[in-house]
PDB file of C-alpha atoms in Angstrom:
ATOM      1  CA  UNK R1288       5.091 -17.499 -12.916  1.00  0.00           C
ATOM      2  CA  UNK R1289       4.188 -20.396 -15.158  1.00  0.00           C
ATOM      3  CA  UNK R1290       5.747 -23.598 -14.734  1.00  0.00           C
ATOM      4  CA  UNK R1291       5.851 -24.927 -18.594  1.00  0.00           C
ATOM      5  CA  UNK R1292       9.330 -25.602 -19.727  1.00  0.00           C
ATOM      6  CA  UNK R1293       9.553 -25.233 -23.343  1.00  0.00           C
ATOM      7  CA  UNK R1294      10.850 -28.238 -25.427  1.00  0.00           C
ATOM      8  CA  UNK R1295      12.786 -27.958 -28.909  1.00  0.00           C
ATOM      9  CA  UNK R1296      12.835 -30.626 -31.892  1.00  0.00           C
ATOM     10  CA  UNK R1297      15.456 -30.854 -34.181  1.00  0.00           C
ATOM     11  CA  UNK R1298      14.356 -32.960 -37.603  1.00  0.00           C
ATOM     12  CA  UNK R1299      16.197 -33.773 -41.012  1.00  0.00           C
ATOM     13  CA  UNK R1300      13.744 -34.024 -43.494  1.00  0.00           C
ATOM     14  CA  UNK R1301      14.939 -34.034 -47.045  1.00  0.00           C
ATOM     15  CA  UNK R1302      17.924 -33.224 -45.865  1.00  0.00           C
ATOM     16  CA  UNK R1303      16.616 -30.348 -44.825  1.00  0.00           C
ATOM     17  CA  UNK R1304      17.229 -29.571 -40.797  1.00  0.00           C
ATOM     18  CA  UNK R1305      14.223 -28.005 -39.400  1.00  0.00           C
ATOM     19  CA  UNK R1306      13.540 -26.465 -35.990  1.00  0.00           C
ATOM     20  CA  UNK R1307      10.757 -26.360 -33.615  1.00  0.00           C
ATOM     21  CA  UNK R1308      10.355 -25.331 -30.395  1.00  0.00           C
ATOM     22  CA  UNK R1309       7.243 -25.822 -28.301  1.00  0.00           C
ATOM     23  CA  UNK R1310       5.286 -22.745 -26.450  1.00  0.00           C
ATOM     24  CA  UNK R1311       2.579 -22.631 -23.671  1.00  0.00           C
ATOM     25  CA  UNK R1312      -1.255 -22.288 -24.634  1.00  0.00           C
ATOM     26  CA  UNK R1313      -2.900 -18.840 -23.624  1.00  0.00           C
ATOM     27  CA  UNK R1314      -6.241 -18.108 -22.123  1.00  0.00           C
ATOM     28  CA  UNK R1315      -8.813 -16.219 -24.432  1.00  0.00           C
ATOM     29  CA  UNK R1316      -8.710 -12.161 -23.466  1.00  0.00           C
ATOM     30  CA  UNK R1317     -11.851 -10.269 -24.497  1.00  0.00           C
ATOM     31  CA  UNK R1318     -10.152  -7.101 -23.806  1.00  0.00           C
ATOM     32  CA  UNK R1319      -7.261  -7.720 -26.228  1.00  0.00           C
ATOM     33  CA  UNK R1320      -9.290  -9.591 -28.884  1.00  0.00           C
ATOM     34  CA  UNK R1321      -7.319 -13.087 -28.381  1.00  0.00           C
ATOM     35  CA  UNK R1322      -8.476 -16.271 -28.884  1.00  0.00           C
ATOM     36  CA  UNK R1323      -7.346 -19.263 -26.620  1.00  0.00           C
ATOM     37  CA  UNK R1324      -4.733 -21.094 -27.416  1.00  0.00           C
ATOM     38  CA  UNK R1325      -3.659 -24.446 -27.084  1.00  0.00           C
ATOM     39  CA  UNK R1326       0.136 -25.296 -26.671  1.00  0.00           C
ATOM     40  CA  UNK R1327       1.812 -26.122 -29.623  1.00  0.00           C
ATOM     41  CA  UNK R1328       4.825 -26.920 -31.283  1.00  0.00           C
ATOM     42  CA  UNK R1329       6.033 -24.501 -33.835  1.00  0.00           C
ATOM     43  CA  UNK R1330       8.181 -24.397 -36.577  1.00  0.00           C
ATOM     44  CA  UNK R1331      11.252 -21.475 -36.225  1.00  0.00           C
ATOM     45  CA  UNK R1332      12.053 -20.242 -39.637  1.00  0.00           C
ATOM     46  CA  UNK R1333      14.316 -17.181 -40.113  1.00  0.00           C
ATOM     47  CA  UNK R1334      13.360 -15.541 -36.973  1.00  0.00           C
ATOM     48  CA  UNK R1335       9.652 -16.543 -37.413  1.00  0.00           C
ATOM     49  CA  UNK R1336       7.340 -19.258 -36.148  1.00  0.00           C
ATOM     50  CA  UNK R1337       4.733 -21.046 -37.824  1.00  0.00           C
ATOM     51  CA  UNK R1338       2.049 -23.440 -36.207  1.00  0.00           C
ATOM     52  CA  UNK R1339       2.428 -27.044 -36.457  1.00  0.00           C
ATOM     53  CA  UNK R1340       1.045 -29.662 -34.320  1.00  0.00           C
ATOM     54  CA  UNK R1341      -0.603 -29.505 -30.166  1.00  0.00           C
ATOM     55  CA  UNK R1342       2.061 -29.851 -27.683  1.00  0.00           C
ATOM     56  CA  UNK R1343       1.565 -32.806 -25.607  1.00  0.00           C
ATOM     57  CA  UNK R1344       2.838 -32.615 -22.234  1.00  0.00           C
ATOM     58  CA  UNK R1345       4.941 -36.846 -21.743  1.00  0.00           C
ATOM     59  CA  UNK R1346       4.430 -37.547 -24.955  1.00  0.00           C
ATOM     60  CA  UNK R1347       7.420 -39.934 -25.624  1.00  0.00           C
ATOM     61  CA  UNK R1348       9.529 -38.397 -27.924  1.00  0.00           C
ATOM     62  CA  UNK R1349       9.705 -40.782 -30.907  1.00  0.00           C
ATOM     63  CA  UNK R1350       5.691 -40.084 -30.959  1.00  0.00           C
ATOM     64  CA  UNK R1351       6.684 -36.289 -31.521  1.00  0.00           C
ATOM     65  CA  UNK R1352       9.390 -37.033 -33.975  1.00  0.00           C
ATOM     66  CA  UNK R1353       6.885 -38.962 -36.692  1.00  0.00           C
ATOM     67  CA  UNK R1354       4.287 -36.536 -35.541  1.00  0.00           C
ATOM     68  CA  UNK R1355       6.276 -33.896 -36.638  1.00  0.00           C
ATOM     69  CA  UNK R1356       7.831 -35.257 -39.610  1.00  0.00           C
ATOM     70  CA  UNK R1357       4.621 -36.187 -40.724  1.00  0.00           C
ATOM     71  CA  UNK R1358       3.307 -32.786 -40.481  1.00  0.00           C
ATOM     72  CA  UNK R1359       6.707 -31.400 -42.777  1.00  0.00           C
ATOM     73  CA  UNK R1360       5.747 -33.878 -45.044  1.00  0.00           C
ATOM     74  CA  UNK R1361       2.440 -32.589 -45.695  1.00  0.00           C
ATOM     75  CA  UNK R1362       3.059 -28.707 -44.914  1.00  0.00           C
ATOM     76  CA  UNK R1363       6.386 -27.693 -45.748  1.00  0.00           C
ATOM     77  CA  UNK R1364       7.395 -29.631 -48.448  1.00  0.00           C
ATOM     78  CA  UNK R1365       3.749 -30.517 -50.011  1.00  0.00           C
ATOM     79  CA  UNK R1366       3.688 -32.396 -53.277  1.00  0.00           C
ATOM     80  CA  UNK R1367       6.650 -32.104 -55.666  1.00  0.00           C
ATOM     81  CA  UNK R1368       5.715 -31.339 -59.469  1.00  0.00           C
ATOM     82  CA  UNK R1369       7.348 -34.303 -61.732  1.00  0.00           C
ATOM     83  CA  UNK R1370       8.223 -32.948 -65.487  1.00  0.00           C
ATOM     84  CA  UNK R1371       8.218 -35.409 -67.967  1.00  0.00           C
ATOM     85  CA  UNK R1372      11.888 -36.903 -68.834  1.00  0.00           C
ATOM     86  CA  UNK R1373      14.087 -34.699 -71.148  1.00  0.00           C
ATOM     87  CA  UNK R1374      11.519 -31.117 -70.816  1.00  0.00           C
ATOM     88  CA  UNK R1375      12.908 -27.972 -68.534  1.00  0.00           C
ATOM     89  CA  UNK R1376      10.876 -25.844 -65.699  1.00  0.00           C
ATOM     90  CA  UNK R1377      10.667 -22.567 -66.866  1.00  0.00           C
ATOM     91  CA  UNK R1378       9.401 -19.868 -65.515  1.00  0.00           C
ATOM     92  CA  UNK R1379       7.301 -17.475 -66.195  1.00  0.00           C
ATOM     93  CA  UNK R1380       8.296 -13.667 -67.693  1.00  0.00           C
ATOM     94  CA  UNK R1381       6.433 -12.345 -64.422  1.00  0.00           C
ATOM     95  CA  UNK R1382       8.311 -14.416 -61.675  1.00  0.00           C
ATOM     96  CA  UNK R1383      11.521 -13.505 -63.024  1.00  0.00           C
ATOM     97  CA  UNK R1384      10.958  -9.694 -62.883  1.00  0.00           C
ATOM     98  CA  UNK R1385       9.695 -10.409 -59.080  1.00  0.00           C
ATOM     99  CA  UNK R1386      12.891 -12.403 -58.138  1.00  0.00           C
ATOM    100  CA  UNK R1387      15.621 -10.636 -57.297  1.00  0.00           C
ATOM    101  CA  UNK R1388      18.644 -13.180 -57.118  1.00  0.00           C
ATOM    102  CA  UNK R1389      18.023 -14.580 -60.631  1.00  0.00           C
ATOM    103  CA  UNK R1390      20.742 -13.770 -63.153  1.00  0.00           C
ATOM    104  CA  UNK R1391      19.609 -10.768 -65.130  1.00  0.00           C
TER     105      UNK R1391
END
């Protein structure tokens, strides 16, 4: 029985509340085809977790917080597109046919 004790983050980030939870590292397994793996923190999404940062056992938690937040920065939002003032997005004919919610 392992003795890690999972930790979870809770971050706004452009007004956006995101989630992550951190998870104990695993040893390689030749017989299964894994690699090792360190612990990390991930990011919970719709049922789903994506990598995000190493999982530091007493690291102090405002060094997690910008550590984190930095990493949203730079992975989940990425770079915003700026239009020039008074033009429109538009999309394209083939993303509208792929999305579904958009008003038909």
């Amino acid at each position: 029985m392992s003795a890690y004790k999972p930790e979870q983050c809770r971050l706004t980030v452009r007004g956006r509340e995101l989630h992550f939870v951190s998870y104990e590292g695993r040893e390689a397994n030749d017989r299964r085809g894994e690699t090792e793996m360190p612990a990390m923190w991930y990011l919970m999404c719709e049922g789903k977790r994506c990598p995000a940062i190493p999982h530091v056992v007493d690291q102090p938690p405002a060094e997690v917080d910008l550590a984190l937040r930095l990493w949203a920065e730079t992975n989940v939002f990425g770079s915003v597109v700026q239009f020039p003032a008074g033009t429109r997005a538009r999309r394209a004919p083939t993303d509208q046919r792929n999305d579904w919610w958009a008003p038909k």
